[in-house]
Short mmCIF file of C-alpha atoms and ligand atoms in Angstrom, two decimals:
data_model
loop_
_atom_site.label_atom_id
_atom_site.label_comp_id
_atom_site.label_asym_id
_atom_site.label_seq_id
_atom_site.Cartn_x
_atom_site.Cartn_y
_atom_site.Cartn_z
CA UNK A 1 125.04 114.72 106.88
CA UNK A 2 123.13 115.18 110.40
CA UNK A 3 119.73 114.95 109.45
CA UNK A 4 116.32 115.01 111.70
CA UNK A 5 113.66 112.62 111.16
CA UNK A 6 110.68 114.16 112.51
CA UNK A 7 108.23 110.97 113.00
CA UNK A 8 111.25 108.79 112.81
CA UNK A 9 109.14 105.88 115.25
CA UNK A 10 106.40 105.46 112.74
CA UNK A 11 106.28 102.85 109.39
CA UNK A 12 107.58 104.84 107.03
CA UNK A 13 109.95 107.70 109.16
CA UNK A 14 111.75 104.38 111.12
CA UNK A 15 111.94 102.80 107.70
CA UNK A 16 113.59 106.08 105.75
CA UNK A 17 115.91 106.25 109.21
CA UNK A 18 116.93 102.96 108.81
CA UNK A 19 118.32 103.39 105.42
CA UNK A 20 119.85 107.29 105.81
CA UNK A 21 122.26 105.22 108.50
CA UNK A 22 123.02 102.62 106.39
CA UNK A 23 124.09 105.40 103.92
CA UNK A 24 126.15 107.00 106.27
CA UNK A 25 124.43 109.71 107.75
CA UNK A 26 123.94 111.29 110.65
CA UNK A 27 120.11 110.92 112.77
CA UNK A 28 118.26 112.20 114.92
CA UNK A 29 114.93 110.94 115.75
CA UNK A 30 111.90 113.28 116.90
CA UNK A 31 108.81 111.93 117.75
CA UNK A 32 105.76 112.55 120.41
CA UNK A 33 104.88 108.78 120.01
CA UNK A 34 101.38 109.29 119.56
CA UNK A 35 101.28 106.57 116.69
CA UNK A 36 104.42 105.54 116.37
CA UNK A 37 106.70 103.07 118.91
CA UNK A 38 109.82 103.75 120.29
CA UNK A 39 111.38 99.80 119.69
CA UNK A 40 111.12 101.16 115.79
CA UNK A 41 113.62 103.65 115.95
CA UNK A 42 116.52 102.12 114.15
CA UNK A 43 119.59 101.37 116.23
CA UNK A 44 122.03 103.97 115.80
CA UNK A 45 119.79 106.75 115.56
CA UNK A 46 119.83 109.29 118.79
CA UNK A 47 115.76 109.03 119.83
CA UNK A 48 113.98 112.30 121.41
CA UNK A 49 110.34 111.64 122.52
CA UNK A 50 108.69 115.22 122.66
CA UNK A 51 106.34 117.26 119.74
CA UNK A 52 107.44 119.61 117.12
CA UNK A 53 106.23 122.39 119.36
CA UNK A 54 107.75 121.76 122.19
CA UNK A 55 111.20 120.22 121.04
CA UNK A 56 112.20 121.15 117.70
CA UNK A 57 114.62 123.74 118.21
CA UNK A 58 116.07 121.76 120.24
CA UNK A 59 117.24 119.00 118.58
CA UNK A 60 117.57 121.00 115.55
CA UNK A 61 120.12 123.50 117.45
CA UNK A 62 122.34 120.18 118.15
CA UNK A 63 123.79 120.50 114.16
CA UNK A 64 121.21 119.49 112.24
CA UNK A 65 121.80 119.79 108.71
CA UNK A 66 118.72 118.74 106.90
CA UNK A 67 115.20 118.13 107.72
CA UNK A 68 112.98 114.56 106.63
CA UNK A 69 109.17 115.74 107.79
CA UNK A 70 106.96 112.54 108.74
CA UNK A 71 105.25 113.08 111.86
CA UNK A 72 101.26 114.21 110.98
CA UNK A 73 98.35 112.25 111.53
CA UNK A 74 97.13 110.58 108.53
CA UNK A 75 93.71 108.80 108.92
CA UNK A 76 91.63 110.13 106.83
CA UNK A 77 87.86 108.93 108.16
CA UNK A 78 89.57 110.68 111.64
CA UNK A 79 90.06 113.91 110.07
CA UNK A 80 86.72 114.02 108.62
CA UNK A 81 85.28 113.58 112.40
CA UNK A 82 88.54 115.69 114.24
CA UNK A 83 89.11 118.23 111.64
CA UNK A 84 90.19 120.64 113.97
CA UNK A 85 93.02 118.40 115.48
CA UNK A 86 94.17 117.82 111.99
CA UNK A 87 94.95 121.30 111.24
CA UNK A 88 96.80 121.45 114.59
CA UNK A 89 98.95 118.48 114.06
CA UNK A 90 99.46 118.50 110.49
CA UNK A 91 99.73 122.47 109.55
CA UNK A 92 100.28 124.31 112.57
CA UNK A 93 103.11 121.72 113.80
CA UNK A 94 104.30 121.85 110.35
CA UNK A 95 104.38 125.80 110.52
CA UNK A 96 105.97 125.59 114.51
CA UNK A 97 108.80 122.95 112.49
CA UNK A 98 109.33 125.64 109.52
CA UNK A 99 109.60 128.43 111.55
CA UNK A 100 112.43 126.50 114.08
CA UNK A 101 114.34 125.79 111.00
CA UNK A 102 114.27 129.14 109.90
CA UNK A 103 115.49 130.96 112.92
CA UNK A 104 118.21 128.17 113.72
CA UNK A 105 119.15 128.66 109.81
CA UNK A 106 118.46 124.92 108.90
CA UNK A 107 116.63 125.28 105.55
CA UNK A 108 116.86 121.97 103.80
CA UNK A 109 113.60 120.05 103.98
CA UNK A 110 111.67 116.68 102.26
CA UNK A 111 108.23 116.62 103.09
CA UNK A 112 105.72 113.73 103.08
CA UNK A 113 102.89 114.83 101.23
CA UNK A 114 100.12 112.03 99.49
CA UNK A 115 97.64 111.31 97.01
CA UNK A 116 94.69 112.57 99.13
CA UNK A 117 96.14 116.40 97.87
CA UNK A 118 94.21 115.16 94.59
CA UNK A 119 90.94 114.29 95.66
CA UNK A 120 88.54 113.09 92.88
CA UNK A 121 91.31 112.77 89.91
CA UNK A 122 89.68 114.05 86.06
CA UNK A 123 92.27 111.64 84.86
CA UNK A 124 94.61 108.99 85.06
CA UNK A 125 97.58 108.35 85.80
CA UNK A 126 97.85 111.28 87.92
CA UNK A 127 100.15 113.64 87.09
CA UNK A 128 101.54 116.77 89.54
CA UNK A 129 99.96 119.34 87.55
CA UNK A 130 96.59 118.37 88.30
CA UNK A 131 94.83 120.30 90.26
CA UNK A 132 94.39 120.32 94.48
CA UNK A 133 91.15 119.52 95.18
CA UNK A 134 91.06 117.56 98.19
CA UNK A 135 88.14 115.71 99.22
CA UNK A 136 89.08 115.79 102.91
CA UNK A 137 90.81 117.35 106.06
CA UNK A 138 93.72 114.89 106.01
CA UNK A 139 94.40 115.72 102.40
CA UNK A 140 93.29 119.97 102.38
CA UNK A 141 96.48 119.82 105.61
CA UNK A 142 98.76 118.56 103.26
CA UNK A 143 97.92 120.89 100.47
CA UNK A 144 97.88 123.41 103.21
CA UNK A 145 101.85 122.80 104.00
CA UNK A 146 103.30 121.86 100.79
CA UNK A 147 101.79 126.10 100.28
CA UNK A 148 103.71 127.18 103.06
CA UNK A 149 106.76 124.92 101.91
CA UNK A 150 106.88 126.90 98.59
CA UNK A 151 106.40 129.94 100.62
CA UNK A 152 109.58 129.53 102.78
CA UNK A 153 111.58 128.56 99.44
CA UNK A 154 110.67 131.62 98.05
CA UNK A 155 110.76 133.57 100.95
CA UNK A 156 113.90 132.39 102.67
CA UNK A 157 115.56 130.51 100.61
CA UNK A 158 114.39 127.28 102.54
CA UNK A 159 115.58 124.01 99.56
CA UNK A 160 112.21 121.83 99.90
CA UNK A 161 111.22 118.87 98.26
CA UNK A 162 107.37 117.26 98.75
CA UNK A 163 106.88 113.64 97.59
CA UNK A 164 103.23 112.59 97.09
CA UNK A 165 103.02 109.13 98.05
CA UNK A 166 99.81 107.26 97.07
CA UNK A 167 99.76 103.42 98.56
CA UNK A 168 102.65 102.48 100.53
CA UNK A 169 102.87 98.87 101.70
CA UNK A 170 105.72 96.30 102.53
CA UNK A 171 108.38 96.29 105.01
CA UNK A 172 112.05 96.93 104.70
CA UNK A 173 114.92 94.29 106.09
CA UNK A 174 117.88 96.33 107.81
CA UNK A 175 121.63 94.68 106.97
CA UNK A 176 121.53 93.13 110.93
CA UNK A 177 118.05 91.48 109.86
CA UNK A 178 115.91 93.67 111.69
CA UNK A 179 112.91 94.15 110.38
CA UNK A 180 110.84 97.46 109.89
CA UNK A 181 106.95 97.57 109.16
CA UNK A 182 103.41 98.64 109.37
CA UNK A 183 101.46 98.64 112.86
CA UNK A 184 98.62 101.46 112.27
CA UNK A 185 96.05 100.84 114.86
CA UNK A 186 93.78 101.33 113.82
CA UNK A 187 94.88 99.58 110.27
CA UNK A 188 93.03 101.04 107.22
CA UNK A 189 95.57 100.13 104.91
CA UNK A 190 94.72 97.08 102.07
CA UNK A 191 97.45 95.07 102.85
CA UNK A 192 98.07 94.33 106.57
CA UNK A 193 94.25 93.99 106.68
CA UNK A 194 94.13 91.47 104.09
CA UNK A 195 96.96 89.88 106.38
CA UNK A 196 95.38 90.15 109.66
CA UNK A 197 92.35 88.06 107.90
CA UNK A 198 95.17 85.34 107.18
CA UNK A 199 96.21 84.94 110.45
CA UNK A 200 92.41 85.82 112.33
CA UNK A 201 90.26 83.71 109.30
CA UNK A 202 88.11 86.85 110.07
CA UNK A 203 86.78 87.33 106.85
CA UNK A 204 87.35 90.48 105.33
CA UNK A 205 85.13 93.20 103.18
CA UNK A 206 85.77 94.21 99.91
CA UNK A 207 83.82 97.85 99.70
CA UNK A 208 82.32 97.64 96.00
CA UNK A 209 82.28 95.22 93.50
CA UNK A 210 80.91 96.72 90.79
CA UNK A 211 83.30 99.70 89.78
CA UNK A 212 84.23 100.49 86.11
CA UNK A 213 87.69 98.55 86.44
CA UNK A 214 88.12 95.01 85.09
CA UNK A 215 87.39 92.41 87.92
CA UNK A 216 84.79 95.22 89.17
CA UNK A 217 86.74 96.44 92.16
CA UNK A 218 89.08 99.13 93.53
CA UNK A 219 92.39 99.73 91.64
CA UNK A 220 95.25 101.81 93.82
CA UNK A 221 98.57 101.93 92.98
CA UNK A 222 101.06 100.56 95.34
CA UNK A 223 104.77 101.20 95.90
CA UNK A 224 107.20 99.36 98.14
CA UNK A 225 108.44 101.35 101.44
CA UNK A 226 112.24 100.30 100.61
CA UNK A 227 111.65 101.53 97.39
CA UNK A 228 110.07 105.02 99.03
CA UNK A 229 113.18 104.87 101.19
CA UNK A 230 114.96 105.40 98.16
CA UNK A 231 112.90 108.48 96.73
CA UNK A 232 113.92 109.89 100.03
CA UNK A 233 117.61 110.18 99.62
CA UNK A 234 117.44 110.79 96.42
CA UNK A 235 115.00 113.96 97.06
CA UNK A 236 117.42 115.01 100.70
CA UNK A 237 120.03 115.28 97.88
CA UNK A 238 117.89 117.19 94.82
CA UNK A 239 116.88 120.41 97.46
CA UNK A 240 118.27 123.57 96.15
CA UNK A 241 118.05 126.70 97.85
CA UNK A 242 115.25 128.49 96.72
CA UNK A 243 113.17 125.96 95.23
CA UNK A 244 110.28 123.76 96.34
CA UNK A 245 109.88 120.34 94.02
CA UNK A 246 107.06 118.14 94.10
CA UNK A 247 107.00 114.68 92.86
CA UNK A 248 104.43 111.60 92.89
CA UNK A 249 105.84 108.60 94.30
CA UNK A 250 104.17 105.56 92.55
CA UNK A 251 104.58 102.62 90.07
CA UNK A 252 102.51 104.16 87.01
CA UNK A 253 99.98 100.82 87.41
CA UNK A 254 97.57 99.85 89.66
CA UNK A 255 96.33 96.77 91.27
CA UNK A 256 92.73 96.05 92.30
CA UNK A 257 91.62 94.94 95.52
CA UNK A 258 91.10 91.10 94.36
CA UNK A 259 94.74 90.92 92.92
CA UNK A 260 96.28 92.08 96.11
CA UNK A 261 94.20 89.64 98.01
CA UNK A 262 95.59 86.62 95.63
CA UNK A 263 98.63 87.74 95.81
CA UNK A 264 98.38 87.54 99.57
CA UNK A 265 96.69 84.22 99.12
CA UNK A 266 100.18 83.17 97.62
CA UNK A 267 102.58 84.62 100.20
CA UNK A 268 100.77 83.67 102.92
CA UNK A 269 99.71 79.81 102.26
CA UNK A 270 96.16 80.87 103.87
CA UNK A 271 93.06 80.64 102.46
CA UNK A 272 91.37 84.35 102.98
CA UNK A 273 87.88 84.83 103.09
CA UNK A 274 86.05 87.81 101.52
CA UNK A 275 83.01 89.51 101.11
CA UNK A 276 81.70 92.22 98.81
CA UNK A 277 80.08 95.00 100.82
CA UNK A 278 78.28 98.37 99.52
CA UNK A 279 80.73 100.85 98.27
CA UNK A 280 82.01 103.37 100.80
CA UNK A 281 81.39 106.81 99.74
CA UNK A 282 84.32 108.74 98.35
CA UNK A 283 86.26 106.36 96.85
CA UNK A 284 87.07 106.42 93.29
CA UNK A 285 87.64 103.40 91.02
CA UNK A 286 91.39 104.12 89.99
CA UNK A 287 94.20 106.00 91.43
CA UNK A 288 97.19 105.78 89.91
CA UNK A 289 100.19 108.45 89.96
CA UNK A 290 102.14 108.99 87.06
CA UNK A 291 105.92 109.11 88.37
CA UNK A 292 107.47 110.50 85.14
CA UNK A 293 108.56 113.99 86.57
CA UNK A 294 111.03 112.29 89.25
CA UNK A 295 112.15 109.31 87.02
CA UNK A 296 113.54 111.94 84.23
CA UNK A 297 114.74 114.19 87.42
CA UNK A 298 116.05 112.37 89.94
CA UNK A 299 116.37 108.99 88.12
CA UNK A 300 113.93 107.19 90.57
CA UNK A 301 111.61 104.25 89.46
CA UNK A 302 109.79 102.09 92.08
CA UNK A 303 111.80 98.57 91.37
CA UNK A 304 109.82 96.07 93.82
CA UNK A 305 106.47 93.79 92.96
CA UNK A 306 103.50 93.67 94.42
CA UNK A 307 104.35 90.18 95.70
CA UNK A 308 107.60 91.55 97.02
CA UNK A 309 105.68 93.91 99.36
CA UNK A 310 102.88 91.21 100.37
CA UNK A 311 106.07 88.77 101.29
CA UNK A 312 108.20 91.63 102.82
CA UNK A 313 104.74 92.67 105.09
CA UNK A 314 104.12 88.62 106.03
CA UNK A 315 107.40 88.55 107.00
CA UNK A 316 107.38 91.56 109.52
CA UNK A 317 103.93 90.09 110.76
CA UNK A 318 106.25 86.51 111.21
CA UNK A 319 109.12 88.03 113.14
CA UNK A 320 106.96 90.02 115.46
CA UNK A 321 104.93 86.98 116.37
CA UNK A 322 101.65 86.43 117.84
CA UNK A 323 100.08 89.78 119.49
N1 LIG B 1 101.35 105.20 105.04
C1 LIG B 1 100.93 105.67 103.85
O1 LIG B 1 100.49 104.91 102.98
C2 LIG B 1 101.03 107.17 103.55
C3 LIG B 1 100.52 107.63 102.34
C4 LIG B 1 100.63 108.99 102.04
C5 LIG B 1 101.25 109.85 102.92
N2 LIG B 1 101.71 109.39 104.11
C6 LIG B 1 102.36 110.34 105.03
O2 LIG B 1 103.59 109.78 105.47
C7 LIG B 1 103.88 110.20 106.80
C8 LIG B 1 104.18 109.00 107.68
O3 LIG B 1 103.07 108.11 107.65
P1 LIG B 1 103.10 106.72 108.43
O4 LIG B 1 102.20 105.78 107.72
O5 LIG B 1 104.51 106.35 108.71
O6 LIG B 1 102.37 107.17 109.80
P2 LIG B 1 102.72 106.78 111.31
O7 LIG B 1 101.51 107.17 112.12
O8 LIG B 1 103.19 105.38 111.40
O9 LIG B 1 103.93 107.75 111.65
C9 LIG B 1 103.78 109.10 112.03
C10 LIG B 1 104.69 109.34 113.22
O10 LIG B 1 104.65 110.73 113.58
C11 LIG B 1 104.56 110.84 115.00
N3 LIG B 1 103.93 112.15 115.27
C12 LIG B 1 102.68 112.55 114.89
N4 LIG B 1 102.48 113.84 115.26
C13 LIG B 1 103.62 114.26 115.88
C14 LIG B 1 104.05 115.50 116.45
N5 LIG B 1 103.24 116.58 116.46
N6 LIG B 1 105.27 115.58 116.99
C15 LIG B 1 106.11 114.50 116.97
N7 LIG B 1 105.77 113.31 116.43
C16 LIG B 1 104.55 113.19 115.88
C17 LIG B 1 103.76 109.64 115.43
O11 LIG B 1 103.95 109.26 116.78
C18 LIG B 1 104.27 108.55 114.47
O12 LIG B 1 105.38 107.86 114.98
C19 LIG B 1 102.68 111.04 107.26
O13 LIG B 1 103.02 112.39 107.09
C20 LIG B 1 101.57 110.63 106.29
O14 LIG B 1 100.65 111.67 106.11
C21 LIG B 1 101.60 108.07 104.45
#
């Protein structure tokens, strides 16, 4: 199949490329590089730098068949600030994409969507029919498109699939040994931070200490990006005219803060100092999804450890080198 990969430069769009060539398909890479970098477009994919405004149609006119929807901005403490540029990137370039697709009569679609839809859960794990309540911009975007996903389903027939990732972490090895990983900047994610303090010796903050959870701190649940990879092409085959499916993409278990920071301990050799600081407001003790709906639909489990993504990520941070 030729499909698109809008955001296709970024951690988890060049990672999801990378494996729809290895199964044989057909890609085309759009992305306005605004996070992402163009030396993490996989080889073998056709690479146009531009927005979804502006080029969309275009590359979608050249025989696209199908649709994988990464590019958004997705830092949630920015959104909060920039609200305003978050409902321009995230909905109305969303709604520019949709509308593209419509009139060029491509209408199959998988849609990143993520645990901030949620906001403060009532209950864990987390299932998909809990309600929306997000507890900020980044999150009430996403809500706001997964709407208008349902809407074109309905109203057009568009097939649509939205997986809700919560923590994603590790880094995927292509067949030629290339590796592709995480470089957010800035990085708010647990485990290249807890990473960067291995190589730096900065010492890094834990935010709270003395949640409800067993060592006292944080507990998110994290999935593998190879494994997400997978979700992917499993989900670019499940869309059916008509009908917009939603599915949480996590493990079912968490991990606190202090396990992922031995477990980086391990994989990296290093000795990593933290602190406890004050809690930051907003977060909750545990998130955790429950990922029964698309393990009894689409037969998808996330297979890899936690070590396995703390070792993948150390070893993308190795091959890059010193920066
Ligand atoms: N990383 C996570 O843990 C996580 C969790 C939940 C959801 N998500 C979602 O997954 C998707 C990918 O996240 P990521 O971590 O790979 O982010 P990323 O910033 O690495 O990738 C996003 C890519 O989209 C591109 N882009 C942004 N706006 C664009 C536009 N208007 N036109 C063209 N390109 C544009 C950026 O240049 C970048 O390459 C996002 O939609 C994000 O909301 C990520």
């Amino acid at each position: 199949m030729r499909v698109l990969v809008t955001g296709g430069a970024g951690y988890i769009g060049s990672v999801v490329a990378a494996q729809l060539i290895a199964a044989g398909h057909e890609v085309a890479v759009l992305d306005d590089l605004s996070t992402g970098y163009p030396d993490a477009v996989p080889a073998g994919a056709t690479f146009v730098k531009g927005t979804l405004r502006d080029c969309a149609a275009e590359v979608l006119a050249d025989g696209i068949e199908a649709v994988l929807h990464f590019a958004a901005k997705a830092l949630v403490g920015e959104s909060v600030a920039e609200p305003a540029k978050y409902w321009s990137a995230n909905l109305g370039s969303t709604l520019a994409l949709l509308e593209a697709m419509r009139e060029i009569g491509v209408r199959t679609i998988v849609f990143s969507s993520t645990a901030a839809v949620y906001g403060e859960p009532e209950h864990t794990p987390i299932t998909e029919t809990d309600p929306t309540r997000p507890t900020n911009p980044y999150g009430a975007t996403k809500v706001a498109a997964d709407t208008a996903l349902t809407e074109f389903a309905r109203l057009y027939g568009f097939g649509a699939v939205s997986l809700r990732y919560f923590n994603v972490a590790g880094a995927h090895q292509a067949a030629d040994g290339r590796w592709f990983g995480e470089r957010h900047n800035p990085e708010t994610h647990l485990i290249p931070t807890v990473l960067a303090s291995a190589t730096t010796g900065r010492r890094m903050q834990v935010f709270g200490g003395d949640y409800d959870t067993p060592d006292g701190t944080c507990i998110r649940d994290y999935i593998h990006v190879t494994d997400l990879a997978e979700a992917h092409l499993r989900a670019l085959a499940a869309c059916r005219p008509g009908g917009h499916r939603i599915y949480n993409l996590g493990s079912g278990t968490g991990y606190s803060v202090r396990e992922v920071i031995e477990v980086c301990r391990e994989v990296t050799g290093s000795d990593i100092c933290s602190e406890v600081v004050a809690r930051r407001p907003g977060d909750s003790a545990v998130l955790v999804a429950s990922s029964a709906r698309i393990q009894a639909e689409l037969g998808w489990h996330a297979a890899r450890s936690l070590r396995a993504m703390a070792a993948d990520a150390w070893a993308f941070t190795q091959a890059r080198g010193p920066r």
